[in-house]
mmCIF file of C-alpha atoms and ligand atoms in Angstrom:
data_model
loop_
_atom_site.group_PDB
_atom_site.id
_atom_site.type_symbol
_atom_site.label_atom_id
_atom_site.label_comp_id
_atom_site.label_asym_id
_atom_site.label_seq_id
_atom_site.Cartn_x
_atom_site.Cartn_y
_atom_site.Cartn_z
ATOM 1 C CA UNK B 1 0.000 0.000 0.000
ATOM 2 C CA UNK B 2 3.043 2.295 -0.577
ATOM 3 C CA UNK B 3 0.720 4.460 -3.072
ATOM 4 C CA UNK B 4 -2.190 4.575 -1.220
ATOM 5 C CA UNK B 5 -2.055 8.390 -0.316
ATOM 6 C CA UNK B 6 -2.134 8.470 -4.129
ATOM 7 C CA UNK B 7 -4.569 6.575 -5.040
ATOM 8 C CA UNK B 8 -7.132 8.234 -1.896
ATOM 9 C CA UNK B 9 -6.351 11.183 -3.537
ATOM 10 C CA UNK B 10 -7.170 10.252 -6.811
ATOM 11 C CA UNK B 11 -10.573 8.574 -5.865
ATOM 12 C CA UNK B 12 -11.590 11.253 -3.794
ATOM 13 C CA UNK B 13 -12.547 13.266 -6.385
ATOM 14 C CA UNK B 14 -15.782 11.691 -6.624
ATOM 15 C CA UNK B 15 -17.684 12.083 -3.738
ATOM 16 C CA UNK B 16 -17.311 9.633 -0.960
ATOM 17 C CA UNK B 17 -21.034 8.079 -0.533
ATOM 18 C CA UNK B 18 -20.635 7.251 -4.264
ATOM 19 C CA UNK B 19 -17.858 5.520 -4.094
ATOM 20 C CA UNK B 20 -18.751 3.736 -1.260
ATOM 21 C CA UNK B 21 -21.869 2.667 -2.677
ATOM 22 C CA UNK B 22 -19.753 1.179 -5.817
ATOM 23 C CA UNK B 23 -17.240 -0.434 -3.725
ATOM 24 C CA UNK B 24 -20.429 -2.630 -1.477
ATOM 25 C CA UNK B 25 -22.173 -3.456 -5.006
ATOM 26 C CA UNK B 26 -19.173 -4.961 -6.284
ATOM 27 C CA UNK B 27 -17.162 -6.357 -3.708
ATOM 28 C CA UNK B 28 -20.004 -8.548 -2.294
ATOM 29 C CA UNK B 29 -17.639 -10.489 0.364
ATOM 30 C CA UNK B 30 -17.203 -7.301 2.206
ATOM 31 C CA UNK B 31 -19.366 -6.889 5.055
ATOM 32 C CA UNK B 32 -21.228 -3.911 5.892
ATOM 33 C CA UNK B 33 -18.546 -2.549 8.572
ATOM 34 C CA UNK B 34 -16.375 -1.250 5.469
ATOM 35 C CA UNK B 35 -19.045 0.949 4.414
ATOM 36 C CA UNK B 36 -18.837 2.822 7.206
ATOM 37 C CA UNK B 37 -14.752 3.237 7.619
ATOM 38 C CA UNK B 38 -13.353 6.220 5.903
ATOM 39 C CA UNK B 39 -12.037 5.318 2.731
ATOM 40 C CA UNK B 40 -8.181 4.324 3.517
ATOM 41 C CA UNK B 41 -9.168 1.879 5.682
ATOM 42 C CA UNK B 42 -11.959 0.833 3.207
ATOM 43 C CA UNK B 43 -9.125 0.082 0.646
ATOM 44 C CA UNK B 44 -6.481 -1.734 2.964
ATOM 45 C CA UNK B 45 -9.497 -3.929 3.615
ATOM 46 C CA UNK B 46 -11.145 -5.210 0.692
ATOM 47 C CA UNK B 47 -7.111 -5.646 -0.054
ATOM 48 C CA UNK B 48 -6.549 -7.955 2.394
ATOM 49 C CA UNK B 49 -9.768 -10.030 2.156
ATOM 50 C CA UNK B 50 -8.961 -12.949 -0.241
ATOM 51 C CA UNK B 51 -11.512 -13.426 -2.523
ATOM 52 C CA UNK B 52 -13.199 -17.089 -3.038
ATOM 53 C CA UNK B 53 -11.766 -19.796 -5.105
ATOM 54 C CA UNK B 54 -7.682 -19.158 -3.923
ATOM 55 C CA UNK B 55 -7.584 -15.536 -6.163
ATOM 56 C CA UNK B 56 -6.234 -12.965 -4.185
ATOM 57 C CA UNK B 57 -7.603 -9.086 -5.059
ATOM 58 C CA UNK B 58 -4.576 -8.562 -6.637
ATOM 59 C CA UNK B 59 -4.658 -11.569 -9.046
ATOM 60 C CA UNK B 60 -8.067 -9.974 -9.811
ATOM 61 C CA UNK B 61 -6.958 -6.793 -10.314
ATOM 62 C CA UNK B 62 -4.208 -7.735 -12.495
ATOM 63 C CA UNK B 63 -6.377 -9.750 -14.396
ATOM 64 C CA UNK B 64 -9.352 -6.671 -15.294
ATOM 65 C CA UNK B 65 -5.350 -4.187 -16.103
ATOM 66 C CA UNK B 66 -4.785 -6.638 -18.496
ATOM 67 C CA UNK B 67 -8.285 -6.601 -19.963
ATOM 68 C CA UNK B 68 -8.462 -2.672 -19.943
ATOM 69 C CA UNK B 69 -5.123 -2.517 -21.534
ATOM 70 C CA UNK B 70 -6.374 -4.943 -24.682
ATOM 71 C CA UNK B 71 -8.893 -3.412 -24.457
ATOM 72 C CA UNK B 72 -7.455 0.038 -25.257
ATOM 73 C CA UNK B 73 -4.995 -1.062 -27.415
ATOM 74 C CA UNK B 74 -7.755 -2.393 -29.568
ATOM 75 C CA UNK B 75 -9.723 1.156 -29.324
ATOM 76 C CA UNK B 76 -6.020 2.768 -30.862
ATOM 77 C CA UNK B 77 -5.381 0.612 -33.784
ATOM 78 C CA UNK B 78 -9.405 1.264 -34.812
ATOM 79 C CA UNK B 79 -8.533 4.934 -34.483
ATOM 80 C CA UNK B 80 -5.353 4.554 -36.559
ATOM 81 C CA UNK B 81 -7.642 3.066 -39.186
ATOM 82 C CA UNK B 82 -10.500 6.030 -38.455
ATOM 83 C CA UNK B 83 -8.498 9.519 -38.064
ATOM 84 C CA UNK B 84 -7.044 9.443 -41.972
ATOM 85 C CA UNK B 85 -11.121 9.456 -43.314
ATOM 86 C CA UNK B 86 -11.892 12.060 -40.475
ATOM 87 C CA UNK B 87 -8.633 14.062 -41.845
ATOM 88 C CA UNK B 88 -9.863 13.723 -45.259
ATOM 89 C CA UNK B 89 -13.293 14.899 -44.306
ATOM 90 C CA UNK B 90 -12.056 18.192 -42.952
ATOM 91 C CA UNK B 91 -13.154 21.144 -44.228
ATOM 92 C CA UNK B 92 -11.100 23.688 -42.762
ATOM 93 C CA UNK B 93 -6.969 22.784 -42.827
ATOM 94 C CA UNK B 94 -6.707 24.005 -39.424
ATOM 95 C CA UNK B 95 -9.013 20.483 -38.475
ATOM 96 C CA UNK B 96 -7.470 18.713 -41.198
ATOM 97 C CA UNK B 97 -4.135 19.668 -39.436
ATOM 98 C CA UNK B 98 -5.438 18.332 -36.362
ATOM 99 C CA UNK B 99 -6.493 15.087 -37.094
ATOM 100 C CA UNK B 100 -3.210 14.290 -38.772
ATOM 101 C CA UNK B 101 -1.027 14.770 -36.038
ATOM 102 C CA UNK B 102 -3.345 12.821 -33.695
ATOM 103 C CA UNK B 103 -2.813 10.434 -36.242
ATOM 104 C CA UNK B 104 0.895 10.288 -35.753
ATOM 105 C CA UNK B 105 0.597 10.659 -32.175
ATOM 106 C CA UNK B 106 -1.834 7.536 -31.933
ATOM 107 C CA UNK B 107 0.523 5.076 -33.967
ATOM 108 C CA UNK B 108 2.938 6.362 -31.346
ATOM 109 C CA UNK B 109 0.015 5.430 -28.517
ATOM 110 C CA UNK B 110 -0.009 1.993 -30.041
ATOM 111 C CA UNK B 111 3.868 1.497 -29.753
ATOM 112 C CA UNK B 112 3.949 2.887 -26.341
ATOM 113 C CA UNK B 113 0.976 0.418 -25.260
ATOM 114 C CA UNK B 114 2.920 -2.372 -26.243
ATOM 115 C CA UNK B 115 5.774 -1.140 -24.078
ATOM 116 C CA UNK B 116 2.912 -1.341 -21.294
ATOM 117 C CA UNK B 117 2.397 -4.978 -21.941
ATOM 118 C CA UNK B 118 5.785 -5.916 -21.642
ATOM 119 C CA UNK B 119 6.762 -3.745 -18.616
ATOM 120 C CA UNK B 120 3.943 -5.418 -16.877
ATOM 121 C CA UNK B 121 5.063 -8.746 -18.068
ATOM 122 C CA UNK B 122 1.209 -8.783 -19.504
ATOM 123 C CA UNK B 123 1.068 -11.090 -22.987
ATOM 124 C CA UNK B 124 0.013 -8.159 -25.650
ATOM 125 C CA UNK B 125 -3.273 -9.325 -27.249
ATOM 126 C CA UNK B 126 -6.291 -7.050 -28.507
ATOM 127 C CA UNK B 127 -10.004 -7.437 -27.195
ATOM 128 C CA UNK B 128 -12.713 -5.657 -29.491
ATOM 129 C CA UNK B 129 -13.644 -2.286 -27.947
ATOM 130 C CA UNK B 130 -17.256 -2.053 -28.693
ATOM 131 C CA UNK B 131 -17.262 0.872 -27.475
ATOM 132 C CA UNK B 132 -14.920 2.698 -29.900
ATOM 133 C CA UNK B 133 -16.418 0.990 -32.296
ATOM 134 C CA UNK B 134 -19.990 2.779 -31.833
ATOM 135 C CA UNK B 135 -17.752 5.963 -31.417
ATOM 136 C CA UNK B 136 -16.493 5.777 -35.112
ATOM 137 C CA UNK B 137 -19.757 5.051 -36.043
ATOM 138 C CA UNK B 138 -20.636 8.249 -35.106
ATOM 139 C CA UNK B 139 -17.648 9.987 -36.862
ATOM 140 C CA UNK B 140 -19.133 8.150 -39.795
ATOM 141 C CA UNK B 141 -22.692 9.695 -39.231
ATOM 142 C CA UNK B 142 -21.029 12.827 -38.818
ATOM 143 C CA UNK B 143 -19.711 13.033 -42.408
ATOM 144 C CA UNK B 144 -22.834 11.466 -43.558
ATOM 145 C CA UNK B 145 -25.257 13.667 -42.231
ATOM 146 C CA UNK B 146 -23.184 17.008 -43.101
ATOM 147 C CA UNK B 147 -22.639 18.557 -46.479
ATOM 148 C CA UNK B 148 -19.305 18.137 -47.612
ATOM 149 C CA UNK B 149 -17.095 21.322 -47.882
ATOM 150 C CA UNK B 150 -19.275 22.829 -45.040
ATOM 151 C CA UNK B 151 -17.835 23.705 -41.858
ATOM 152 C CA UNK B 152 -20.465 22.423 -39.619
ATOM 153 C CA UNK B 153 -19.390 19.244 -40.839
ATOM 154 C CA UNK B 154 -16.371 20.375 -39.290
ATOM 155 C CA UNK B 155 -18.046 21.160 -35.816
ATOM 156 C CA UNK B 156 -19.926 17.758 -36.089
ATOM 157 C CA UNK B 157 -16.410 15.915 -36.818
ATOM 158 C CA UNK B 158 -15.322 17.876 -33.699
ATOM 159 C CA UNK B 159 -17.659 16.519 -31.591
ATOM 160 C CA UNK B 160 -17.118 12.590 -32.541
ATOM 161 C CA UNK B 161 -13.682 13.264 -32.235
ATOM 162 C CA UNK B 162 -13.977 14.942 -28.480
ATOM 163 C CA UNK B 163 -16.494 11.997 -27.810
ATOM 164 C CA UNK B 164 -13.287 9.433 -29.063
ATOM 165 C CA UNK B 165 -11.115 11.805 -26.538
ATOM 166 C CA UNK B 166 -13.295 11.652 -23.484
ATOM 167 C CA UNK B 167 -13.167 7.975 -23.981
ATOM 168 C CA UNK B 168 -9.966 7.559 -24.447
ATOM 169 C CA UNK B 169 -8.917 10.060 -21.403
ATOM 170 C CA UNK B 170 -11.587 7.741 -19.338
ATOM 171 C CA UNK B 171 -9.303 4.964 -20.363
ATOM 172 C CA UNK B 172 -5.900 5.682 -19.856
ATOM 173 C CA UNK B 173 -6.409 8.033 -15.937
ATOM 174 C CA UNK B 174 -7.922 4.389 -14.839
ATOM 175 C CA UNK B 175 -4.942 2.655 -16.461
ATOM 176 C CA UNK B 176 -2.331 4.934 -14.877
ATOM 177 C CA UNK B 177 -4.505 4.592 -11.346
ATOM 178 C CA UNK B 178 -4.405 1.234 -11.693
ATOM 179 C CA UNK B 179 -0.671 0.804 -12.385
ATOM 180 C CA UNK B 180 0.244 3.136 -9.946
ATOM 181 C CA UNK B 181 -1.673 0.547 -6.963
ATOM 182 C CA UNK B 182 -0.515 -2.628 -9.137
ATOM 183 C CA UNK B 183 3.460 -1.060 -8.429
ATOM 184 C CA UNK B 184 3.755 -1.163 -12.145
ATOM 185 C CA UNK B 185 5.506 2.434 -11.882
ATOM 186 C CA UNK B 186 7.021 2.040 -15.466
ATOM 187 C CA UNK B 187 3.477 1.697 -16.768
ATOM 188 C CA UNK B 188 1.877 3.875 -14.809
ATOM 189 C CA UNK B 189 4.381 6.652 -16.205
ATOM 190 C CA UNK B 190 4.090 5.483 -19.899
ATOM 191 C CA UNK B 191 0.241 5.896 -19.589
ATOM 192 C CA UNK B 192 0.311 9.274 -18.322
ATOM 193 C CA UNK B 193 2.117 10.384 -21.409
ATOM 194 C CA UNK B 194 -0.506 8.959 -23.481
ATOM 195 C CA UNK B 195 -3.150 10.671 -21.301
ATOM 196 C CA UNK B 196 -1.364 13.965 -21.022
ATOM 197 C CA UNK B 197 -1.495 13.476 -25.370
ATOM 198 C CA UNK B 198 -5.276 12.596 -25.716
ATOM 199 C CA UNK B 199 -5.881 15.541 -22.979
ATOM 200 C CA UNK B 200 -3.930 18.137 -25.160
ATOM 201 C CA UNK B 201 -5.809 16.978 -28.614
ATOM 202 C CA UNK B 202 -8.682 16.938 -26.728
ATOM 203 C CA UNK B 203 -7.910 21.043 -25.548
ATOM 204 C CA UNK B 204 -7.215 21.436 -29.541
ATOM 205 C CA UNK B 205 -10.424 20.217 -30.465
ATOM 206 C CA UNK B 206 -11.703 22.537 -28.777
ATOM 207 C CA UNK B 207 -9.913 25.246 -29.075
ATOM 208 C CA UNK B 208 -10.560 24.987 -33.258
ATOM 209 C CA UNK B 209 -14.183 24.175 -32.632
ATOM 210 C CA UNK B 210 -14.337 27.969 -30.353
ATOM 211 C CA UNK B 211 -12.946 29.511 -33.646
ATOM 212 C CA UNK B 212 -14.826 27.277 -36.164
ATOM 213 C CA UNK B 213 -18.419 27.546 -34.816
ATOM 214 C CA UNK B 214 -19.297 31.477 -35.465
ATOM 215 C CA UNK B 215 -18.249 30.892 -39.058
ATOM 216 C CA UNK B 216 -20.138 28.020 -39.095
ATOM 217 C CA UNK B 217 -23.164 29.134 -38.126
ATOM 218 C CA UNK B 218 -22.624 32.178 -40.025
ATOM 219 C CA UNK B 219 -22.129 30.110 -43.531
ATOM 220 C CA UNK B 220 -24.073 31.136 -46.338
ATOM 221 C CA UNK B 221 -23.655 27.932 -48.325
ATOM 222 C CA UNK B 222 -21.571 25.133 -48.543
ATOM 223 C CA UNK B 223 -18.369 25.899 -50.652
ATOM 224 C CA UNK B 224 -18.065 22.706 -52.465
ATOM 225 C CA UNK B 225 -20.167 22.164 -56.156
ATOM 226 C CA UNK B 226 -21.178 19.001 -54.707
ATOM 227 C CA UNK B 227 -22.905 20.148 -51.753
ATOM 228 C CA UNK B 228 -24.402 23.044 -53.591
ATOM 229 C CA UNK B 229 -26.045 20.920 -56.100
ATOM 230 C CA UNK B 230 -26.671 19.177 -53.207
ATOM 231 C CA UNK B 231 -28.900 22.226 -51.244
ATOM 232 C CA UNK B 232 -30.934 23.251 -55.149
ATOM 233 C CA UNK B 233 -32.160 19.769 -55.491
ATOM 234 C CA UNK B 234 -31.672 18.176 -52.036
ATOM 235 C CA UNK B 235 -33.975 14.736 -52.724
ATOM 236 C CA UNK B 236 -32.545 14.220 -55.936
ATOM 237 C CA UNK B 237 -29.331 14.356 -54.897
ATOM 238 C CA UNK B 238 -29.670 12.223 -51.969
ATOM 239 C CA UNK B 239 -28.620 9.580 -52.924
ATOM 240 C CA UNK B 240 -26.191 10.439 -55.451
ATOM 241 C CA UNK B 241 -24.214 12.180 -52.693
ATOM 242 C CA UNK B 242 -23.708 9.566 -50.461
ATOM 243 C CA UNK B 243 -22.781 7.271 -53.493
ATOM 244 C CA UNK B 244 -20.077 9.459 -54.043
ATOM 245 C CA UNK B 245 -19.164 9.968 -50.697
ATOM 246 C CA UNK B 246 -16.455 7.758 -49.990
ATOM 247 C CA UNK B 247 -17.057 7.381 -46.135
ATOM 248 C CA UNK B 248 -19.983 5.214 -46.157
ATOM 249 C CA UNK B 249 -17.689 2.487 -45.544
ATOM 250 C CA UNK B 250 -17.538 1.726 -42.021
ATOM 251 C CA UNK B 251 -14.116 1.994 -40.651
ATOM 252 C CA UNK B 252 -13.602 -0.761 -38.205
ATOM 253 C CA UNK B 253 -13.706 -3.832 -41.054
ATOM 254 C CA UNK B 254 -11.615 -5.939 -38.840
ATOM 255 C CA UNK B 255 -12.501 -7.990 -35.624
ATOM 256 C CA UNK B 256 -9.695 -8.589 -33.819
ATOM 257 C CA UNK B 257 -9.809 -11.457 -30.643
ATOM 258 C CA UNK B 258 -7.821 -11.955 -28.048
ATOM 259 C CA UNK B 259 -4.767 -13.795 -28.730
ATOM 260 C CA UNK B 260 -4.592 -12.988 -32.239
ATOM 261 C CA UNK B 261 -3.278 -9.439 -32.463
ATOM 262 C CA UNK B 262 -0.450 -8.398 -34.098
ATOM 263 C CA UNK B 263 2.424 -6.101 -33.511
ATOM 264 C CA UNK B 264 1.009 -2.604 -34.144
ATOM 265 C CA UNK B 265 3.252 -1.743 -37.065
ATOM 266 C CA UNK B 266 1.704 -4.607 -38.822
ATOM 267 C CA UNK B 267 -1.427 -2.744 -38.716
ATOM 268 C CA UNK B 268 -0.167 0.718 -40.127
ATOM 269 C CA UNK B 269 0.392 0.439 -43.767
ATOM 270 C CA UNK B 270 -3.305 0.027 -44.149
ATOM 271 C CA UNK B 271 -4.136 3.371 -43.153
ATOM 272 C CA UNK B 272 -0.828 5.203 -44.039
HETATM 273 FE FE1 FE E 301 -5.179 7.443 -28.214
HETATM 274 ZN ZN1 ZN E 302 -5.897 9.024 -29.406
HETATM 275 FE FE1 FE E 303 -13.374 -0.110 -24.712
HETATM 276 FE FE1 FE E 304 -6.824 10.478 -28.869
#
């Protein structure tokens, strides 16, 4: 429990009747008495009780890291496949801009994940994040729904990728949490670069949305032919647009299960 000061400080930021609430639902072999202890002694507890069937809490524990951890590494390598069709889709350079460095800065995620595996001695595999999945979807409605050339296409791509950011942040301050109470210090560090990444593109998102959304709202018409054909005879042209648009496909083609992934820069020249 060297880290515990940490990790009480971390947790705290909820309040405490929530968390204590969580911890009774799920840890169903404490007894009520931990409820009512303040929250370090709540911890060293549920610690030290060894759970049924010979697993000790941190066998358990280690065993959910790992599953977060394929699980994110699975989210990164459908975003390295996703962020080149939301670059594309970008109106304005400024978003265009954007989305390609977080593409650089995700193959880079992926790499530094697989460090995580192996400084945690953790077999690298990939689990299918549904989740991430669904978000992409929504990147893909975003385009779909929004003339091209327009910039509130822009502000909609904004928003799935802020959506794909809050995830991800979600993702990687419970990894680095987690690390830090594992004693995986290595990982723990390597994880908070990766947040400290997805918390700045996340800032820059936002920052290009503040400056993108008067003009957008402003906009007269769509720049593009295509979308202007598109306004004169919108139910003609329905259908024609989204034949022509080329991100109708949905990004995530692959499924990847555990045990079968492959080193990330296997995955790159698909989407590079
Ligand atoms: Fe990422
Ligand atoms: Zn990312
Ligand atoms: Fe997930
Ligand atoms: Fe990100």
């Amino acid at each position: 429990m060297k880290t515990s000061a940490k990790k009480n400080k971390k947790s705290a930021s909820g309040s405490k009747s929530r968390i204590t609430k969580k911890t009774s639902g799920r840890h169903t072999t404490s007894n009520s008495k931990n409820q009512r202890t303040k929250k370090g002694s709540l911890q060293k507890s549920t610690s030290q009780k060894p759970k049924p069937g010979n697993e000790s809490s941190d066998d358990l524990m280690k065993k959910y890291f790992s599953d977060l951890l394929k699980d994110t590494l699975n989210a990164e390598k459908q975003l390295v496949r996703a962020l080149p069709k939301l670059a594309k889709a970008s109106t304005s350079s400024a978003l265009k801009k954007a989305f390609e460095k977080h593409l650089g800065e995700t193959e880079k995620q992926v790499a530094r994940l697989e460090k995580v595996f192996a400084a945690c001695d953790i077999k690298m595999a990939g689990k299918k994040c549904e989740a991430m999945e669904g978000l992409v979807k929504e990147g893909t409605e975003a385009i779909e729904e929004t003339p091209k050339g327009s910039l509130v296409r822009d502000v909609a791509l904004i928003v799935a990728a802020q959506k794909v950011e809050h995830y991800e942040i979600a993702a990687y301050g419970s990894l680095r949490n987690i690390a830090i109470n594992l004693g995986y210090d290595k990982a723990a560090d390597l994880l908070q670069k990766t947040l400290d990444e997805e918390s700045a593109a996340d800032q820059k998102l936002t920052d290009i949305s503040d400056s993108l959304n008067p003009k957008a709202t402003k906009e007269e018409a769509p720049k593009s032919k295509k979308t202007a054909k598109a306004i004169s005879s919108k139910q003609d042209d329905e259908e024609k647009e989204n034949d022509e648009e080329p991100e109708e496909a949905v990004y995530v083609d692959e499924e990847e299960e555990e045990g079968e992934e492959t080193p990330a820069r296997s995955g790159f020249g698909n989407s590079l």
